[in-house]
CSV table of C-alpha atoms in Angstrom, one decimal:
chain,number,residue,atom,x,y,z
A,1,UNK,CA,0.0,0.0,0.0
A,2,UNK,CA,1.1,3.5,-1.1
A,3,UNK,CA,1.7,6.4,1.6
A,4,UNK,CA,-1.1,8.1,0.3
A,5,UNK,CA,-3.3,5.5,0.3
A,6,UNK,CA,-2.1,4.7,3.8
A,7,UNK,CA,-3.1,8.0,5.5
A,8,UNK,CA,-6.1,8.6,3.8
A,9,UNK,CA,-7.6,4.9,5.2
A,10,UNK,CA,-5.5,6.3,8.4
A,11,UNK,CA,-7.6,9.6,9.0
A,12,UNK,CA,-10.4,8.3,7.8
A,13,UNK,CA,-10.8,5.7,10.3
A,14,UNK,CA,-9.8,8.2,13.0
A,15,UNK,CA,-12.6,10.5,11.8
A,16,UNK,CA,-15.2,7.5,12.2
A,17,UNK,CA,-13.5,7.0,15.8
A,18,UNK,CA,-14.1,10.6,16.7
A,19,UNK,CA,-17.8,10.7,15.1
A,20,UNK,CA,-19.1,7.4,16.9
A,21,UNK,CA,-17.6,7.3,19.8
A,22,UNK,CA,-18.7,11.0,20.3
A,23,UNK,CA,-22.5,10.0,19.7
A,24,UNK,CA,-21.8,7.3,21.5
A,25,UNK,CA,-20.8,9.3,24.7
A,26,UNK,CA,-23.5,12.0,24.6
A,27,UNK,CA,-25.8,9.1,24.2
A,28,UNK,CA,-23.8,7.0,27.6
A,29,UNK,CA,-24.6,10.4,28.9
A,30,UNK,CA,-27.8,12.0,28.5
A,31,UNK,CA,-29.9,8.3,28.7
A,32,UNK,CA,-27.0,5.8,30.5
A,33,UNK,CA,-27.5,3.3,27.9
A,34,UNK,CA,-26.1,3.2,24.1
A,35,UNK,CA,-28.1,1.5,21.6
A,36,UNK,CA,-26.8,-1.7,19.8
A,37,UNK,CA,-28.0,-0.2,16.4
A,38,UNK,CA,-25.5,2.7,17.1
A,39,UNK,CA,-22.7,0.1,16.7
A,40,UNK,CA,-24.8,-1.5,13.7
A,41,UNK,CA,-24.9,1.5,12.1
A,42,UNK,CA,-21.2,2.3,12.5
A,43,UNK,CA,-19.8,-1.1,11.7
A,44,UNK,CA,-20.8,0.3,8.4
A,45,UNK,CA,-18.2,2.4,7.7
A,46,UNK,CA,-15.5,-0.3,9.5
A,47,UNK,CA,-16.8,-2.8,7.0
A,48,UNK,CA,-16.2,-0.2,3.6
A,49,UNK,CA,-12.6,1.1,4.6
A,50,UNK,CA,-11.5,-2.7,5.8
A,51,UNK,CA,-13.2,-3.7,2.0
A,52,UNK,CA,-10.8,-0.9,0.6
A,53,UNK,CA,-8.1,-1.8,3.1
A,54,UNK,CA,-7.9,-5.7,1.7
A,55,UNK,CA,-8.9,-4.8,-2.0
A,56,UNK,CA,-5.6,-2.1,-1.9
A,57,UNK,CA,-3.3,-5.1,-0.7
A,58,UNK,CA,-5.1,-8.2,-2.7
A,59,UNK,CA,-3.9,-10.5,0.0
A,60,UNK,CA,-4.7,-14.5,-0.3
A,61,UNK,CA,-8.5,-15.0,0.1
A,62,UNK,CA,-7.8,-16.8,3.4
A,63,UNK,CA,-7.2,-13.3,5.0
A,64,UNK,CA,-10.4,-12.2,3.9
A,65,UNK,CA,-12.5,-14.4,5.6
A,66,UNK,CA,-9.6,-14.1,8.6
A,67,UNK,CA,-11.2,-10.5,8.7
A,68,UNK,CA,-14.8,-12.0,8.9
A,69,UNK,CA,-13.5,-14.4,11.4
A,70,UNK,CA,-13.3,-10.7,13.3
A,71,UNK,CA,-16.6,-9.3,12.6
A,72,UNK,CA,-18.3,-12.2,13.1
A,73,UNK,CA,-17.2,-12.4,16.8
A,74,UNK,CA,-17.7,-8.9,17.5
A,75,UNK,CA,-21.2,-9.4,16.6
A,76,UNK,CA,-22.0,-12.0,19.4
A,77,UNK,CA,-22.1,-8.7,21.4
A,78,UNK,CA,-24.8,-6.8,19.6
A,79,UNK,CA,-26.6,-9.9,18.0
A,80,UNK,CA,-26.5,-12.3,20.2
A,81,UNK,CA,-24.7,-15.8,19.8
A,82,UNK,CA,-26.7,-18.2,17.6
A,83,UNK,CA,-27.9,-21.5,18.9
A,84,UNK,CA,-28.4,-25.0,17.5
A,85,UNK,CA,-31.7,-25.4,18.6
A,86,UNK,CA,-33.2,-22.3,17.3
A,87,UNK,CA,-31.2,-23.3,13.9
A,88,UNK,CA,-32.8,-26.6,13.9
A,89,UNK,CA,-36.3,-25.4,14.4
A,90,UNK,CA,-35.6,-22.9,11.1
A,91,UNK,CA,-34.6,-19.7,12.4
A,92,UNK,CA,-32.7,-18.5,8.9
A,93,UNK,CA,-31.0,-16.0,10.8
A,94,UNK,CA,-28.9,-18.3,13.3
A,95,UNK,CA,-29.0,-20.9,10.0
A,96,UNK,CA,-27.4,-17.6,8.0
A,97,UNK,CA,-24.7,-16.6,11.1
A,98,UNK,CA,-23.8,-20.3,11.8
A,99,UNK,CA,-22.9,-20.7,7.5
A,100,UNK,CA,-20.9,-17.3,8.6
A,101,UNK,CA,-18.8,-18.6,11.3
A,102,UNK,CA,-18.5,-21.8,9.4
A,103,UNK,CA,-16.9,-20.3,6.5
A,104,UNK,CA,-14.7,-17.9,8.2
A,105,UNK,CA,-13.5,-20.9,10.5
A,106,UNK,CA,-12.3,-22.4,7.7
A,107,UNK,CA,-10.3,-19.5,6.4
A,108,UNK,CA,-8.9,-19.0,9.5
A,109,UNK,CA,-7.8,-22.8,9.2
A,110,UNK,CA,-6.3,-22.1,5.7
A,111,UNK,CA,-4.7,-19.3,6.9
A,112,UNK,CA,-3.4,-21.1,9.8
A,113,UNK,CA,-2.0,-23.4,7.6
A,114,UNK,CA,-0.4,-20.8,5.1
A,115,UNK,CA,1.2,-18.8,7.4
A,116,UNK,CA,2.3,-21.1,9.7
A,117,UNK,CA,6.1,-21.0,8.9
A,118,UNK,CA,5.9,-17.4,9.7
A,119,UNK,CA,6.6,-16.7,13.6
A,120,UNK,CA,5.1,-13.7,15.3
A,121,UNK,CA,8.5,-12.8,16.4
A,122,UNK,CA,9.0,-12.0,12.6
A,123,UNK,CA,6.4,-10.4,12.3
A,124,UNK,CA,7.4,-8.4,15.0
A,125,UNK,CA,10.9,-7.3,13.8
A,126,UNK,CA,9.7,-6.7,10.2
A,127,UNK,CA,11.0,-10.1,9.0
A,128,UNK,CA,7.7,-11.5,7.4
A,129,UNK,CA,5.8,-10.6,4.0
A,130,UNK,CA,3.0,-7.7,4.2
A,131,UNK,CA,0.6,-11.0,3.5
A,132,UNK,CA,1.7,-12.6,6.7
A,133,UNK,CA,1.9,-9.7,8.6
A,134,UNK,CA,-1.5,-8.8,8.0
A,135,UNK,CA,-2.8,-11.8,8.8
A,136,UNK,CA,-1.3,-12.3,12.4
A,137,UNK,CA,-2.4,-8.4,13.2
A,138,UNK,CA,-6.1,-10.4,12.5
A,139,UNK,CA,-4.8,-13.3,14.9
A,140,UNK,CA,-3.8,-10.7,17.2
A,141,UNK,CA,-7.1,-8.4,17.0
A,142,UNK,CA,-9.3,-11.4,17.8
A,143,UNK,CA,-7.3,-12.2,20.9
A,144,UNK,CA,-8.1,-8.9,21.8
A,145,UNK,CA,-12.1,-9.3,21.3
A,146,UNK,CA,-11.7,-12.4,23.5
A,147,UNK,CA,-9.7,-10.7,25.9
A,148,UNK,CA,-12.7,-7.7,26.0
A,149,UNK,CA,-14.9,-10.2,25.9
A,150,UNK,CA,-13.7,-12.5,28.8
A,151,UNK,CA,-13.6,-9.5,31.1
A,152,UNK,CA,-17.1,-8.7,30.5
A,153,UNK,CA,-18.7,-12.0,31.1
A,154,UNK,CA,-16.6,-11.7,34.3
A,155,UNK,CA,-17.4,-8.2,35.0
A,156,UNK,CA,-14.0,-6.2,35.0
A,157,UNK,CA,-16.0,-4.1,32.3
A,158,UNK,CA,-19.3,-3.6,33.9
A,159,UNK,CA,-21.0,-1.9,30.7
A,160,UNK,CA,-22.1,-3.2,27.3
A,161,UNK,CA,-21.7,0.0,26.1
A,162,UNK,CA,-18.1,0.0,27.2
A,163,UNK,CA,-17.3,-3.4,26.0
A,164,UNK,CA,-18.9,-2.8,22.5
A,165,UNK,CA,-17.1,-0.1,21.9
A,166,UNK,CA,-13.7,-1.4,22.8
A,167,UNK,CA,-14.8,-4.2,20.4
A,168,UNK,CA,-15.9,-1.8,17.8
A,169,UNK,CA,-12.3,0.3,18.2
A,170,UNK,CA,-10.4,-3.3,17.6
A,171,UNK,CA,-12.3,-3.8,14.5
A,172,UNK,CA,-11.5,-0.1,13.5
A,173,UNK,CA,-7.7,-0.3,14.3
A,174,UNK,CA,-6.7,-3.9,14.5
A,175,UNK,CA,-3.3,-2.9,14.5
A,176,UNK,CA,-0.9,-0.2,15.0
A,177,UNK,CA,-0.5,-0.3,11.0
A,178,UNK,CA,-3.8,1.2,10.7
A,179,UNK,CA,-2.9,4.2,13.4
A,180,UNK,CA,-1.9,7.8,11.9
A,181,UNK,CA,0.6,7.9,14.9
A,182,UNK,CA,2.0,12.0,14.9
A,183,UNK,CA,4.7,11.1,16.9
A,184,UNK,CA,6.4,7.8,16.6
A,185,UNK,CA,9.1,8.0,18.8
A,186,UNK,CA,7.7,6.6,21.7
A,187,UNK,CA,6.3,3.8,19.6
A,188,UNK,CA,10.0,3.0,17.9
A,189,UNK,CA,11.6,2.5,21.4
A,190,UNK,CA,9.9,-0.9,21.9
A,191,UNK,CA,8.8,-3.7,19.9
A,192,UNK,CA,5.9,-5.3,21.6
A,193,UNK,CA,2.7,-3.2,22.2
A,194,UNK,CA,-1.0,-2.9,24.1
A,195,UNK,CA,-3.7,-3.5,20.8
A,196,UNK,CA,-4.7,0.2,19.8
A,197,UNK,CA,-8.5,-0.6,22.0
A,198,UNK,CA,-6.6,-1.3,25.1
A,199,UNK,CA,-4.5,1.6,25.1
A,200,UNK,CA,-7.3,3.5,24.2
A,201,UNK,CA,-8.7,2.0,27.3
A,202,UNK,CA,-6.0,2.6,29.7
A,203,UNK,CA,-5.9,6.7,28.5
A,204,UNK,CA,-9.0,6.8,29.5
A,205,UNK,CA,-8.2,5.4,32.9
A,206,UNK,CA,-5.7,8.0,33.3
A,207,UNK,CA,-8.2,10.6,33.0
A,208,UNK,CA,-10.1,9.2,35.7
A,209,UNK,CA,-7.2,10.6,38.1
A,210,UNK,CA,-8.3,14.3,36.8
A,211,UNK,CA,-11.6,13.5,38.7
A,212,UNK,CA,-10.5,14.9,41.9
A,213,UNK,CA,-9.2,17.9,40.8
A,214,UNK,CA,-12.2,18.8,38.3
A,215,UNK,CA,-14.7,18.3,42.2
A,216,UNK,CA,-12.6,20.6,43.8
A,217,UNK,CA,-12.3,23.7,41.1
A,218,UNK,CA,-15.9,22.9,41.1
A,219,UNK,CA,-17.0,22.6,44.6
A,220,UNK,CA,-14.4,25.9,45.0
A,221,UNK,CA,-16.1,28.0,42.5
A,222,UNK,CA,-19.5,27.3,43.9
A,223,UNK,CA,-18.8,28.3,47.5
A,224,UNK,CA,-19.2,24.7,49.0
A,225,UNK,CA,-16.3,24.5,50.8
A,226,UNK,CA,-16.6,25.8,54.1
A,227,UNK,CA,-15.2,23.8,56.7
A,228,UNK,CA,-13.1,20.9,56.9
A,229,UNK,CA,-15.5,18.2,56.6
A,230,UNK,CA,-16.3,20.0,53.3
A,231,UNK,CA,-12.6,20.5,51.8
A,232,UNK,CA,-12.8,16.2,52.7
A,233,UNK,CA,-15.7,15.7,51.0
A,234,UNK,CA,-15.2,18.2,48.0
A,235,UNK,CA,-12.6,16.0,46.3
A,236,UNK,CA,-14.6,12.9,45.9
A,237,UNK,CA,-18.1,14.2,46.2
A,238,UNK,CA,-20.1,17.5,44.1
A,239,UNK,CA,-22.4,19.5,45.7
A,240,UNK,CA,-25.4,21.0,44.5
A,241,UNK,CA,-28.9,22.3,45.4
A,242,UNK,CA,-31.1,19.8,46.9
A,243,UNK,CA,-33.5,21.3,44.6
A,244,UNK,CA,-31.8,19.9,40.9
A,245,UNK,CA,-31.2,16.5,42.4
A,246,UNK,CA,-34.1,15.0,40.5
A,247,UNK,CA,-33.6,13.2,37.5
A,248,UNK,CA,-29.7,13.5,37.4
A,249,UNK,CA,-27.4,10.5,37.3
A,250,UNK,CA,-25.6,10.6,40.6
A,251,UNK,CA,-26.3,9.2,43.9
A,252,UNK,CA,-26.5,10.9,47.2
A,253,UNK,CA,-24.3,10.6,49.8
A,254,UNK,CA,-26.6,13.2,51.9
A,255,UNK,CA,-29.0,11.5,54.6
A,256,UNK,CA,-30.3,12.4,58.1
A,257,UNK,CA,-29.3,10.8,61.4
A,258,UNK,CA,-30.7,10.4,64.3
A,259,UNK,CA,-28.0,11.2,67.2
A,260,UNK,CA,-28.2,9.6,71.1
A,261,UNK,CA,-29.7,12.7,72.5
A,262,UNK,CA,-32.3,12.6,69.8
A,263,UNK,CA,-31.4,15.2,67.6
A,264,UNK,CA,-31.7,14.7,64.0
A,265,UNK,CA,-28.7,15.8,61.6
A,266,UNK,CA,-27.5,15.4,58.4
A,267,UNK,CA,-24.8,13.3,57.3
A,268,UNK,CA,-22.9,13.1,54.2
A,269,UNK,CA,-21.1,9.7,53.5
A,270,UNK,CA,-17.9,9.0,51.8
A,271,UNK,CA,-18.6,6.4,49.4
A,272,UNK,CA,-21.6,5.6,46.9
A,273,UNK,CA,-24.2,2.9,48.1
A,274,UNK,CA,-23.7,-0.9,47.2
A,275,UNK,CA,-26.8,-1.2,45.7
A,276,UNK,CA,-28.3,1.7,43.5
A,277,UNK,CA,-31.6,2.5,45.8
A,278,UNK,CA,-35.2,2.5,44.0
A,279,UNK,CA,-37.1,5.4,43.0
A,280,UNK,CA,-39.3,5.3,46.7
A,281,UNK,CA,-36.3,5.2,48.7
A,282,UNK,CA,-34.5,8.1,46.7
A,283,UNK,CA,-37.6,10.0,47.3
A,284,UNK,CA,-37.9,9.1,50.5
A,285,UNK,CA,-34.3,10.0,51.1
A,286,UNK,CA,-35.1,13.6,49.6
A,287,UNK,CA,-37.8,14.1,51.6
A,288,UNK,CA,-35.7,13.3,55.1
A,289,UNK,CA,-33.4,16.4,54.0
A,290,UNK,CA,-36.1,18.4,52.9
A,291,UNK,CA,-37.7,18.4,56.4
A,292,UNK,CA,-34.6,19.5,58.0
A,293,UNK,CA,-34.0,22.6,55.6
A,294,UNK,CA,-31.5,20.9,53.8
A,295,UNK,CA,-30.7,23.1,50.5
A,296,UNK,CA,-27.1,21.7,49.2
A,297,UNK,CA,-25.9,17.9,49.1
A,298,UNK,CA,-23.2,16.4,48.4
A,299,UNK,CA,-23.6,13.8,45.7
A,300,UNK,CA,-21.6,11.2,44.0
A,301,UNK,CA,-21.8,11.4,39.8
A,302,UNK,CA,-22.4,8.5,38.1
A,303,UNK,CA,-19.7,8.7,34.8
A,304,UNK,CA,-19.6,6.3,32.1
A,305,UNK,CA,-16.5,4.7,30.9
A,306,UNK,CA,-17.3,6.2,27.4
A,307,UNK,CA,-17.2,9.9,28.4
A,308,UNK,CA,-13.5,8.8,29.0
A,309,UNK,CA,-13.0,6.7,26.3
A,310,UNK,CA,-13.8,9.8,23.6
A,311,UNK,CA,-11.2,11.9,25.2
A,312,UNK,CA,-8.7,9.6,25.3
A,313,UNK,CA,-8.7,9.4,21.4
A,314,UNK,CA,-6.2,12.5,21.2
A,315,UNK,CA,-3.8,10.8,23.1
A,316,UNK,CA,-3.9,7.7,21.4
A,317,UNK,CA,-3.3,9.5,18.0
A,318,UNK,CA,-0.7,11.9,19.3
A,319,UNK,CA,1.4,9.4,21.4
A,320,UNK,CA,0.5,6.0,20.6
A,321,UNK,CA,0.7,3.2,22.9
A,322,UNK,CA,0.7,4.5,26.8
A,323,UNK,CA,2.8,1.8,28.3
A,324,UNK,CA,5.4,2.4,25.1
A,325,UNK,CA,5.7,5.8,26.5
A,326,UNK,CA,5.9,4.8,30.5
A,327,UNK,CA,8.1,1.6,30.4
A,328,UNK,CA,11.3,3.7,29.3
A,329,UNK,CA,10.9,5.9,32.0
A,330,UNK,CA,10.1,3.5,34.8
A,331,UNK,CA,12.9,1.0,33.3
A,332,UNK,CA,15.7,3.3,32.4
């Protein structure tokens, strides 16, 4: 593949990064839920470039269906895995997906085959053809869809959302091939690297340690710390009027007490509840402050994985690989 040809399939994909995931974080947002036609809809444009992508390098059809091998995987998570029974009974569209994941098993199979005098670690230095190489960034992109999706059957990723898109990001960038990187040099200092979804994933966990700081500008420029108790609270907790509570995401670490001599109080816990209380005993709970005058509470916000994930996109373009850049300045 020509340079030219490179970056545009390069930006382009970045461009459908920035579009979806965007929609898909106001959506994680506004509603707490992300629809699985939203990554229907922009498997789309994954599916055209990757059909350009292939048809640019005219690999062996063996990679092709490698590729499907990919997609049809991914699409466990938004259409659910098909089953034998429902097959059997004529359901034509587990009878169409189980002919899918027939036939791309047995590409993979050919490939396997193919390719098999080609070690990774070749691929890894540069020592393989562009054929080969291809095909074990495919090998290693569907490790990766395992990997995302072993940790959300056991719940390290909590959200569907969450784990649909990182599946939908490997599919978009299999590989660091299909990155526009703008600096490299952090990249070049090490051969083995996180896939481009997980590094995605772990700059957005960095952001997560700007969460402290962003509560307390915020409770500072609203007058909400005022005593010590406060300044402990205002790092880890938001406060706001008692009044705008309803029908925001967050959970509310303000409740009344009843003290030993009988007087009532309110008291502001440190960490969010266990379980996620129903609508009665959220009102119920409002109701408590409101009889006590209560007019400002601190609350606890409830923020997708996704609001972090879109974010983290510019450092992923700009710098690559997070670990790439960390491990040469923890291991000098």
């Amino acid at each position: 593949m020509d340079v030219d040809s490179e970056a545009i399939l390069g930006w382009t994909r970045v461009a459908v990064l920035v579009l979806c995931m965007g929609w898909a974080a106001w959506f994680d947002h506004k509603e707490r839920r992300v629809a699985n036609e939203h990554w229907v809809v922009w498997s789309k444009p994954i599916l055209f470039i990757w059909t350009l992508d292939l048809l640019i390098q005219n690999p062996h059809w063996s990679v092709w269906l490698t590729a499907s091998a990919l997609v049809a995987y991914a699409s466990g998570s938004v259409l659910g895995r098909p089953t034998i029974r429902d097959a059997q009974q004529g359901n034509r569209m587990d009878q169409v997906v189980f002919v899918w994941y027939f036939v791309s098993i047995v590409g993979l199979l050919v490939a396997a085959l193919r390719f098999s005098t080609v070690h990774p670690l070749d691929v890894l230095v540069g020592d393989a053809s562009s054929e080969a190489t291809l095909w074990w960034s495919y090998i290693g992109a569907l490790f990766t869809l395992f990997v995302i999706d072993l940790a959300w059957r056991l719940r390290f990723i909590h959200g569907g959302a969450d784990a649909k898109a990182l599946m939908w990001v490997t599919l978009l960038f299999p590989s660091w091939a299909e990155v526009p990187l703008l600096s490299t040099e952090s990249m070049d200092e090490i051969v083995l690297h996180l896939p481009p979804s997980l590094s995605l994933l772990i700059w957005g966990g960095f952001l997560f340690i700007l969460i402290p700081l962003i509560l307390l500008i915020r409770n500072i420029f609203t007058g909400s710390i005022r005593s010590f108790s406060d300044l402990s609270m205002a790092w880890m907790a938001l406060s706001i009027p008692l009044a705008s509570v309803h029908g925001r995401h967050v959970w509310i670490l303000s409740d009344t007490m009843a003290l030993p001599s009988g007087e009532t109080v309110v008291h502001h816990q440190r960490r969010a509840p266990r379980r996620t209380p129903s609508e009665e005993e959220l009102m119920e709970q409002i109701r408590r402050l409101e009889e006590l005058g209560t007019e400002r509470i601190w609350v606890s916000l409830k923020l997708p994985l996704l609001l972090f994930l879109f974010p983290a996109i510019l450092p992923l373009v700009m710098i690559g690989d997070p670990m790439a850049t960390l491990l040469p300045l923890l291991l000098p």
